[in-house]
mmCIF file of C-alpha atoms and ligand atoms in Angstrom:
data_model
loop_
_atom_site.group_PDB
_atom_site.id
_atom_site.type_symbol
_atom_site.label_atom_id
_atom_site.label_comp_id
_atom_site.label_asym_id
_atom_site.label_seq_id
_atom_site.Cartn_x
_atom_site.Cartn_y
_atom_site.Cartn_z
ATOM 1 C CA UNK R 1 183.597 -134.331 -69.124
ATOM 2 C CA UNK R 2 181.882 -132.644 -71.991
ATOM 3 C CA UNK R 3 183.623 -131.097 -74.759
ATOM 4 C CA UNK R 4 182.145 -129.116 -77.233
ATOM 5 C CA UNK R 5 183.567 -129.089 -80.802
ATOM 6 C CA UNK R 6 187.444 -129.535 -81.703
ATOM 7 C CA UNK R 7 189.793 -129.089 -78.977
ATOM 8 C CA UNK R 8 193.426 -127.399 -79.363
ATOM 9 C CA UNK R 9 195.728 -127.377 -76.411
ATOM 10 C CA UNK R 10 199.619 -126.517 -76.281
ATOM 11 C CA UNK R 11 201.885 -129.692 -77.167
ATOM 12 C CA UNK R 12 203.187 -129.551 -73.529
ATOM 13 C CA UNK R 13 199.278 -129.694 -72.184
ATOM 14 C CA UNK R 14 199.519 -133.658 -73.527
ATOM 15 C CA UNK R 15 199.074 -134.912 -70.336
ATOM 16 C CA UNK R 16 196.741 -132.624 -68.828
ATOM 17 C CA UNK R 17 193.005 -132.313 -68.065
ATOM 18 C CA UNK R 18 191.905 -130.412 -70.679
ATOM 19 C CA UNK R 19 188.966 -128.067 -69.502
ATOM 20 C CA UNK R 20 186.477 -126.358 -71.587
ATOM 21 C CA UNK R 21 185.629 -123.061 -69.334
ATOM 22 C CA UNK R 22 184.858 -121.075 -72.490
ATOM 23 C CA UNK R 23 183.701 -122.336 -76.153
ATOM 24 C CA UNK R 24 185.211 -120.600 -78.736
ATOM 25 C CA UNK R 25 187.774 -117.485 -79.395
ATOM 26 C CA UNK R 26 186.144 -113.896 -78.528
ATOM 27 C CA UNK R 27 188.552 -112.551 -80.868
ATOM 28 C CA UNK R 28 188.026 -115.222 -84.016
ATOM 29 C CA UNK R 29 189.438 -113.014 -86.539
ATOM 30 C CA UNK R 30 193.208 -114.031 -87.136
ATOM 31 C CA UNK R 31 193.491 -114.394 -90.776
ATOM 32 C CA UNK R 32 195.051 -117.589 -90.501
ATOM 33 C CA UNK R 33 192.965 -118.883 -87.910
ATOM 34 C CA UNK R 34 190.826 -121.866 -88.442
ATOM 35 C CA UNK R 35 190.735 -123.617 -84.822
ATOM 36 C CA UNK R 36 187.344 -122.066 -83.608
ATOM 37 C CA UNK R 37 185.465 -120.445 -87.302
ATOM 38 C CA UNK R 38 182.682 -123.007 -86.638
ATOM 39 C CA UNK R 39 182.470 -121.762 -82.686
ATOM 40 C CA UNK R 40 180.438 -118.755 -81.728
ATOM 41 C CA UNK R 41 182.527 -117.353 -78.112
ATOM 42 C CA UNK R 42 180.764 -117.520 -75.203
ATOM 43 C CA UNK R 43 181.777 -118.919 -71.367
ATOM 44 C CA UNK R 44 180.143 -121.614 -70.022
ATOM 45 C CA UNK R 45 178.112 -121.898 -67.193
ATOM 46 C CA UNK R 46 179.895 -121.377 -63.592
ATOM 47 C CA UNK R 47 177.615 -124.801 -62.939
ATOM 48 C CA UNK R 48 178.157 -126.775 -65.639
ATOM 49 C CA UNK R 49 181.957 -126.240 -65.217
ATOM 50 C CA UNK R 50 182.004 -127.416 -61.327
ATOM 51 C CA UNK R 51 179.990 -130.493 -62.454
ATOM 52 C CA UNK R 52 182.555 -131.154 -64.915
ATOM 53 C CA UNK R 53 185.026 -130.939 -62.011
ATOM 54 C CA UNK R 54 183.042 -133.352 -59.973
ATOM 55 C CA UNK R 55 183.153 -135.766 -62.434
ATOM 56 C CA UNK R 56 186.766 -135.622 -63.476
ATOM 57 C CA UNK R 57 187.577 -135.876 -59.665
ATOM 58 C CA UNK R 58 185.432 -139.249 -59.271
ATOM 59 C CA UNK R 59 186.552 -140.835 -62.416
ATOM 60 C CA UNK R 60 189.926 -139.989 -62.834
ATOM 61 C CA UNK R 61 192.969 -140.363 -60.055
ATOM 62 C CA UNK R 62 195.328 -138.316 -59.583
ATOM 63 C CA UNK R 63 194.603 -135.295 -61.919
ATOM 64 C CA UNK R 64 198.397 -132.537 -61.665
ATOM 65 C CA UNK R 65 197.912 -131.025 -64.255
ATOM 66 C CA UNK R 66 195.126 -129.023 -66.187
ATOM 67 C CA UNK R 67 194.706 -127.047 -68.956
ATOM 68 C CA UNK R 68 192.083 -124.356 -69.383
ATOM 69 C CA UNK R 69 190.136 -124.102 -73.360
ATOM 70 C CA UNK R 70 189.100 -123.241 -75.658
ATOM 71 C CA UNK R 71 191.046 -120.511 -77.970
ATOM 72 C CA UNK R 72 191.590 -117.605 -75.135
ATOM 73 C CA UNK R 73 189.672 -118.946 -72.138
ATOM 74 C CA UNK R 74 191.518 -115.510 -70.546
ATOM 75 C CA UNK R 75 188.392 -113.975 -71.588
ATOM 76 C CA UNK R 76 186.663 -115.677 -68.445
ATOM 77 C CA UNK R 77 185.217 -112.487 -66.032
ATOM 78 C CA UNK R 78 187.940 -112.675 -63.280
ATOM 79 C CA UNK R 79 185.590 -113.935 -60.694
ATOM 80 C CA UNK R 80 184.283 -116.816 -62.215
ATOM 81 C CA UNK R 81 187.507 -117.471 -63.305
ATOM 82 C CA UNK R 82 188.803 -117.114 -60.093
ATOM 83 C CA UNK R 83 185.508 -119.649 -58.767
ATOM 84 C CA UNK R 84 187.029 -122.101 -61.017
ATOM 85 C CA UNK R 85 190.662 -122.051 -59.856
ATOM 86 C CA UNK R 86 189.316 -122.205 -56.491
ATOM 87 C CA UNK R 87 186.685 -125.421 -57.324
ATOM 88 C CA UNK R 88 189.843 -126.525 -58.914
ATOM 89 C CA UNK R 89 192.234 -127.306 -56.270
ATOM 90 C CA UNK R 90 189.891 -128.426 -53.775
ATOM 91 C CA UNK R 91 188.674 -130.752 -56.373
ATOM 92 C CA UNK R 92 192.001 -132.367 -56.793
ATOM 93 C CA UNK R 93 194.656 -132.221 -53.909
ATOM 94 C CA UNK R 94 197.432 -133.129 -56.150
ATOM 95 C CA UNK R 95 197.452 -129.823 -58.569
ATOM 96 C CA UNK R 96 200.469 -128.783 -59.706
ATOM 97 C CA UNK R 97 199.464 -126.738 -62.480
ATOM 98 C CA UNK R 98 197.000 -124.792 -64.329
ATOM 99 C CA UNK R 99 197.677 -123.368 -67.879
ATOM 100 C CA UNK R 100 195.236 -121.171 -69.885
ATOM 101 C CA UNK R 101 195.287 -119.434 -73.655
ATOM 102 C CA UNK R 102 195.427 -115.818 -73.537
ATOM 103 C CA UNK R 103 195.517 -113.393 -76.492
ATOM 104 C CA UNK R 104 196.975 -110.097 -75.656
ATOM 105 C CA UNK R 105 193.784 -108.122 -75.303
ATOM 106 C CA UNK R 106 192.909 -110.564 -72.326
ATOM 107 C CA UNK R 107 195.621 -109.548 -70.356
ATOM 108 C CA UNK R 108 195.274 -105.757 -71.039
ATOM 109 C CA UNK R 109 191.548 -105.841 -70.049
ATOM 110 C CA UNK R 110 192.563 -107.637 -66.683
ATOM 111 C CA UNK R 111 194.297 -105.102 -64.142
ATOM 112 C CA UNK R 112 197.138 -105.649 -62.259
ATOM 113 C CA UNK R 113 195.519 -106.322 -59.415
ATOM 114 C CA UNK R 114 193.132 -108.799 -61.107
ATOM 115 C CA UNK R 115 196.263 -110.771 -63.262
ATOM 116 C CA UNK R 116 198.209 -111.021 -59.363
ATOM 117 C CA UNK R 117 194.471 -112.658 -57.422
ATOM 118 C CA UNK R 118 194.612 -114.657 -60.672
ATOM 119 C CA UNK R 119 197.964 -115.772 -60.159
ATOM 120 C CA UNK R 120 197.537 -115.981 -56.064
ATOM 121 C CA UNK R 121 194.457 -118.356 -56.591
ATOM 122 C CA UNK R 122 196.872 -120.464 -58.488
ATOM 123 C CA UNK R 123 197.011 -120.019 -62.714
ATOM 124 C CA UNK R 124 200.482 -121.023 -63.578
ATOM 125 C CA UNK R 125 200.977 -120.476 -66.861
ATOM 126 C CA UNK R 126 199.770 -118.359 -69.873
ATOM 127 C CA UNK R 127 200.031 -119.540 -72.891
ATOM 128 C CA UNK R 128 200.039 -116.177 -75.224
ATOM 129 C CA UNK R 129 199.884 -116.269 -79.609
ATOM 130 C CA UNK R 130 202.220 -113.354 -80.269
ATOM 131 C CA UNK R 131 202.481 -114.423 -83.810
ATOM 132 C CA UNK R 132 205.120 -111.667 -84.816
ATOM 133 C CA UNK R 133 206.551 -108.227 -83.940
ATOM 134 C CA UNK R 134 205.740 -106.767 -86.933
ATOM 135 C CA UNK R 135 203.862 -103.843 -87.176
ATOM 136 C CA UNK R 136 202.432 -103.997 -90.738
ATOM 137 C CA UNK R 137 202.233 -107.937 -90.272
ATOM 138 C CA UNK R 138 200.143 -107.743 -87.192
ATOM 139 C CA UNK R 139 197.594 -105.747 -88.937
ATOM 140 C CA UNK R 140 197.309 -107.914 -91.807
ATOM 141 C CA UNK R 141 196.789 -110.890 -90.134
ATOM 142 C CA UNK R 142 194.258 -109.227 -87.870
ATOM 143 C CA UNK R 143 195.786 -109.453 -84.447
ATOM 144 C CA UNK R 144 193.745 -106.932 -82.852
ATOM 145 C CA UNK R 145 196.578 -105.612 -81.007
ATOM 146 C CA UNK R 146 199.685 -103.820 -81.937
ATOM 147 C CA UNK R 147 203.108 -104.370 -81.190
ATOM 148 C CA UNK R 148 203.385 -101.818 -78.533
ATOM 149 C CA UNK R 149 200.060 -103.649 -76.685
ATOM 150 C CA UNK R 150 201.875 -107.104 -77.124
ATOM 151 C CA UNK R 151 204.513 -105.757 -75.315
ATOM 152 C CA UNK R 152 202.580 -104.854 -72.650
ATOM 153 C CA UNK R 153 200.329 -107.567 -72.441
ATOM 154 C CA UNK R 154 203.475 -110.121 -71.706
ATOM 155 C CA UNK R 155 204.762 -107.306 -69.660
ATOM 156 C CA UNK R 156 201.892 -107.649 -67.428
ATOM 157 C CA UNK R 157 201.764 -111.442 -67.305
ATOM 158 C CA UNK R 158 205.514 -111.533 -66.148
ATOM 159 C CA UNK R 159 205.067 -108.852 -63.552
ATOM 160 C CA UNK R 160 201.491 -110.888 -61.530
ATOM 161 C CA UNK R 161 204.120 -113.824 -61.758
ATOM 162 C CA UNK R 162 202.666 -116.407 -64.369
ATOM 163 C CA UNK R 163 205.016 -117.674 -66.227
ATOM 164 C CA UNK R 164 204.499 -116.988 -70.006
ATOM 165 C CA UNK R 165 204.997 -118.907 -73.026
ATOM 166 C CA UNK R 166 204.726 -117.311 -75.911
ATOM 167 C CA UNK R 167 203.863 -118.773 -79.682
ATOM 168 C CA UNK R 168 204.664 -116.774 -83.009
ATOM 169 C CA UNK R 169 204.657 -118.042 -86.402
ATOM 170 C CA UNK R 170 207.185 -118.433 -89.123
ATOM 171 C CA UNK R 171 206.122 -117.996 -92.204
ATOM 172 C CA UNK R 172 203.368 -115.179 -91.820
ATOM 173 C CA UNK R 173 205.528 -112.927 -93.768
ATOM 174 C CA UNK R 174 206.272 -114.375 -96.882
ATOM 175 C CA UNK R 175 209.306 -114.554 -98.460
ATOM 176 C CA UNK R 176 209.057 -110.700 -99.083
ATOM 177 C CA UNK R 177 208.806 -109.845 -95.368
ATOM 178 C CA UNK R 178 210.417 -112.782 -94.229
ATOM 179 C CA UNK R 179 213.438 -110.087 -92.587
ATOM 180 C CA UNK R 180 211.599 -108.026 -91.156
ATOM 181 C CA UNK R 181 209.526 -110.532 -89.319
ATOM 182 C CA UNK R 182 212.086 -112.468 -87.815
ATOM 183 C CA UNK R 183 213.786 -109.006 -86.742
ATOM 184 C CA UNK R 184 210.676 -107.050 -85.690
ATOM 185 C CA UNK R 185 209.552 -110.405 -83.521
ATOM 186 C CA UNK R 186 212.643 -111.484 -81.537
ATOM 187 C CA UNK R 187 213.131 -107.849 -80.352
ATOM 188 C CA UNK R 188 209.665 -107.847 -79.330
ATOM 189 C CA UNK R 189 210.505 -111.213 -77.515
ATOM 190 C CA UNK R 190 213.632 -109.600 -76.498
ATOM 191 C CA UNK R 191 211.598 -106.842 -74.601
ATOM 192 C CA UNK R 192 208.920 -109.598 -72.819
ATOM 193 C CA UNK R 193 212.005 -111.851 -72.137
ATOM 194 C CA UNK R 194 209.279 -114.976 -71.465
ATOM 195 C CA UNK R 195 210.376 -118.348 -69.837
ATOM 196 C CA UNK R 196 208.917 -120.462 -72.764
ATOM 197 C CA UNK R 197 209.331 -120.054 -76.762
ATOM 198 C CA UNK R 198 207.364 -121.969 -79.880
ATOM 199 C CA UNK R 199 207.816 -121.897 -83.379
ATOM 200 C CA UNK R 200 204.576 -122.823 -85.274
ATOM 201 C CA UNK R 201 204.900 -122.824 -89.192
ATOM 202 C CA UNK R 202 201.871 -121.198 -90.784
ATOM 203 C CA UNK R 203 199.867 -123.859 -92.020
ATOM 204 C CA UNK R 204 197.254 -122.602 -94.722
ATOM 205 C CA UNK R 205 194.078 -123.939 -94.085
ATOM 206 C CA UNK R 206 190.788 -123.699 -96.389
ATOM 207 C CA UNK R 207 188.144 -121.531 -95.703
ATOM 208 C CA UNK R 208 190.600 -118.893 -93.607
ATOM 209 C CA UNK R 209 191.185 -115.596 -95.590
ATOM 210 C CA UNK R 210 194.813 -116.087 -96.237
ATOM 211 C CA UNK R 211 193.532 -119.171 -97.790
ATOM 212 C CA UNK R 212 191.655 -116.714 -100.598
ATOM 213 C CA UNK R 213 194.536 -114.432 -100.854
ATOM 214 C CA UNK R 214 197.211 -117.406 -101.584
ATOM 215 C CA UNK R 215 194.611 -118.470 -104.186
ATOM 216 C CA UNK R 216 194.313 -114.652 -105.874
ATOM 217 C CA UNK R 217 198.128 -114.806 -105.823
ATOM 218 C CA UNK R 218 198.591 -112.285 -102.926
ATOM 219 C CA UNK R 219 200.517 -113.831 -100.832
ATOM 220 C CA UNK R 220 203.050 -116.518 -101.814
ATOM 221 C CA UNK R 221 203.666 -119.101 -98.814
ATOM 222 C CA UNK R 222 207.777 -119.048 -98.150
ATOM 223 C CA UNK R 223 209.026 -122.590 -99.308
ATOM 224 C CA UNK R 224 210.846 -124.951 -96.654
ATOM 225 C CA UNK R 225 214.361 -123.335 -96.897
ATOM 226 C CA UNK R 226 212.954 -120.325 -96.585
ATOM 227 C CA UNK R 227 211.497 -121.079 -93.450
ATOM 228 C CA UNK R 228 215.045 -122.190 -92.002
ATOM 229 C CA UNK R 229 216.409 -118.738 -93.039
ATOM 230 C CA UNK R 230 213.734 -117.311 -91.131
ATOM 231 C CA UNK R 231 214.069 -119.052 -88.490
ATOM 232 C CA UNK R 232 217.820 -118.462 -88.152
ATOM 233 C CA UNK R 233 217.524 -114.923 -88.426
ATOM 234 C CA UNK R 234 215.012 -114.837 -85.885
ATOM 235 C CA UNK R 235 217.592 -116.824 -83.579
ATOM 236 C CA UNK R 236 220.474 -114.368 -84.260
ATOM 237 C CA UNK R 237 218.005 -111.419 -83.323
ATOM 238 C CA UNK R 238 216.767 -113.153 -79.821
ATOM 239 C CA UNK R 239 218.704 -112.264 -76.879
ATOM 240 C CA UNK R 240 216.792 -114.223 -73.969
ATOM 241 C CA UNK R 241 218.022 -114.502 -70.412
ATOM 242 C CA UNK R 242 216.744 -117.998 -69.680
ATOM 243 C CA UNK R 243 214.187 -119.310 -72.104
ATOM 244 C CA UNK R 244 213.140 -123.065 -73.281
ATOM 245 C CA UNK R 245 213.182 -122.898 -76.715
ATOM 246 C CA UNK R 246 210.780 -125.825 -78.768
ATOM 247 C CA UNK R 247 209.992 -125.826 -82.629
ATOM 248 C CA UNK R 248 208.959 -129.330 -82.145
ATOM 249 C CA UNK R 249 205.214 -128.977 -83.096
ATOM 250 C CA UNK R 250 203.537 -131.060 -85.951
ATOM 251 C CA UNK R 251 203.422 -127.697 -87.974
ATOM 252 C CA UNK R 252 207.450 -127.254 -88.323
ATOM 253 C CA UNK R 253 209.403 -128.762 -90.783
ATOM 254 C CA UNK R 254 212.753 -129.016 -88.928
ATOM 255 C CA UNK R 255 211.908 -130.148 -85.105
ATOM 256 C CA UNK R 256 214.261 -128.172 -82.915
ATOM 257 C CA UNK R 257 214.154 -127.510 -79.226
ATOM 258 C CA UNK R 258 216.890 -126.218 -76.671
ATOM 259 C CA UNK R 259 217.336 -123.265 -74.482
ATOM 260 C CA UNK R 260 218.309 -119.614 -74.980
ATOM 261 C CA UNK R 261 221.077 -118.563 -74.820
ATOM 262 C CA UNK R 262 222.907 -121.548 -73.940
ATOM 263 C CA UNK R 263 221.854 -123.184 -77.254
ATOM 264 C CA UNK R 264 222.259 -120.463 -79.656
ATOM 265 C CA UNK R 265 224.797 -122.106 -81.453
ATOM 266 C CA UNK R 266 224.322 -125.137 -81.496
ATOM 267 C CA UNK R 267 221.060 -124.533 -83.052
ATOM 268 C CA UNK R 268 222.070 -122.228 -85.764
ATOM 269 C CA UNK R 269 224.524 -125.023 -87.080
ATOM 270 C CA UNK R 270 221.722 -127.463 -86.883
ATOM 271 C CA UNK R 271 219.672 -124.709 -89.270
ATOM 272 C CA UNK R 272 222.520 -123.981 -91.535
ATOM 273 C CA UNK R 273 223.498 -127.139 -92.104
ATOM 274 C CA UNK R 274 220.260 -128.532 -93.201
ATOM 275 C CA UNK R 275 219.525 -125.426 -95.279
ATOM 276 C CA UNK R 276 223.186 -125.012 -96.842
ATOM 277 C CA UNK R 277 222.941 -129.235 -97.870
ATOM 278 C CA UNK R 278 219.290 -128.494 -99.685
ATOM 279 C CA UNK R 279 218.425 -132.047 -98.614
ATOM 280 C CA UNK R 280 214.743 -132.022 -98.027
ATOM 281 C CA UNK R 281 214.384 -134.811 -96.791
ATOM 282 C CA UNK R 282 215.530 -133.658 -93.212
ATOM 283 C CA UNK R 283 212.517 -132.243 -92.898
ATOM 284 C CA UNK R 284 209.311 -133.397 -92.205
ATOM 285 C CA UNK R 285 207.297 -133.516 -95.567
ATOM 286 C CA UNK R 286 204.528 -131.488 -96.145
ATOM 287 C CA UNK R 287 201.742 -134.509 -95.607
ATOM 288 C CA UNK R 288 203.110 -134.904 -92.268
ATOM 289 C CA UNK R 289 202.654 -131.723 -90.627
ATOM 290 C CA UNK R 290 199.567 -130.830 -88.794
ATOM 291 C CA UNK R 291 197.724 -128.154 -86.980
HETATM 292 S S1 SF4 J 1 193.235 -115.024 -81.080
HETATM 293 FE FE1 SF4 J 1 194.121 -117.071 -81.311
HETATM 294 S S2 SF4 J 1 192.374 -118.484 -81.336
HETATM 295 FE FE2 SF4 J 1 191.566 -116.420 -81.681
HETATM 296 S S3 SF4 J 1 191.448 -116.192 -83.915
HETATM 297 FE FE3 SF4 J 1 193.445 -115.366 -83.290
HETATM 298 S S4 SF4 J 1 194.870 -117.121 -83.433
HETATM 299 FE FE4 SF4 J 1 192.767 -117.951 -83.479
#
């Protein structure tokens, strides 16, 4: 297999094949973003990827699961796409499934009809950054798509049939619009209604332009605590039908993972307790989170 650059997959993609069908992110202009600055976009080669595939199926046994890079391999025209799906399960007969990064605008450029022969020739799951539901915050941070398009976009995902797992941030809004994001986001879950939920923590990495504006004093990153109040109020907002809930990535402070509804509760005691007893060393200190 060849891999180009750093590779970031979903922490339940551990165990997959990870292949690289596209280098990059077409979008690359999250303000936050660091995973693909050094990566110009562009898909790869409908040959070089089945060669790939040939490989992996003579060197490795057994392959179930694979996941599709880099950053929003989406992009992909649908019928190479689909040419890899296809090269895909005839390359290994025990697939069970294929994931892929999306960002919204991928799935509004697809049509319906495109997102269904995409789920037909057998994509699974879509793994979608939603970051928040806030209007003003989604502009800021350079989304490239508003609230009303997120919507949509998971909308769209839901109806072809792939199952969607959606990834926001805590922490984007600072302590000043710390209420508004948790609010504005969980109703905007609360309208896609996905099957999956994660909680990153904004990390803020050098070089990114949130980076420069924490260092001219624009933005002031919300402390731990903060995060927890966040976090609850984001909970107390979200009213899923059936959703596995995970805050368990290197970037959170408090690891956390159930399923909505059934665990409401249970995890808002876990959050108020740890916030209400101040005790920070509950949490996972700040050298060892990670991206
Ligand atoms: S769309 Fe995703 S990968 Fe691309 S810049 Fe934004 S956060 Fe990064």
């Amino acid at each position: 297999m060849r891999y180009e650059g750093a590779i970031y997959r979903p922490p339940s993609e551990a165990k997959s094949l990870i292949l690289q069908i596209t280098i990059g992110c077409s979008h690359n202009r999250c303000t936050f973003c660091v995973a693909f600055m050094d990566k110009k976009y562009r898909e790869r080669e409908l040959g070089e990827i089945e060669a790939d595939i040939n490989e992996a199926a003579r060197s490795l046994g057994g392959v179930r699961r694979v996941f599709l890079a880099d950053g929003n391999a989406l992009a992909m025209q649908t019928e190479k796409l689909l040419a890899v799906l296809k090269k895909l399960y005839s390359a290994f007969a025990n697939m069970e499934r294929i994931g892929i990064y999306a960002s919204p605008q991928d799935l509004l450029e697809k049509s319906e009809d495109e997102l269904e022969k995409i789920k037909k020739a057998g994509l699974g799951i879509v793994y979608l950054g939603v970051e928040t539901g806030n209007e003003e915050l989604l502009n800021w941070i350079r989304k490239g798509a508003t609230r009303d398009e997120i919507i949509e976009a998971g909308l769209r995902a839901r109806k072809a049939g792939l199952v969607l797992s959606i990834t926001v941030i805590n922490g984007l809004g600072g302590a000043a619009k710390m209420e508004a994001h948790a609010r504005d986001t969980a109703t905007l879950l609360n309208k896609i209604d996905p099957e999956y939920l994660g909680l990153l923590t904004l990390m803020v990495c050098d070089g990114t332009p949130i980076a420069r504006q924490v260092e001219k004093g624009e933005f002031a990153v919300p402390g731990q605590l903060e995060i927890l109040k966040e976090i609850e109020m984001m909970l107390q907002h979200l009213e899923l039908s059936n959703c596995v809930f995970r805050a368990n990535h290197a970037s959170n402070y408090l690891p956390l993972r159930g399923t909505l509804p059934g665990d409401k509760e249970k995890l808002l005691n876990i959050l108020e307790k740890v916030r209400l007893s101040g005790d920070l060393r509950q949490l996972r200190p700040e050298y060892l989170r990670g991206l």
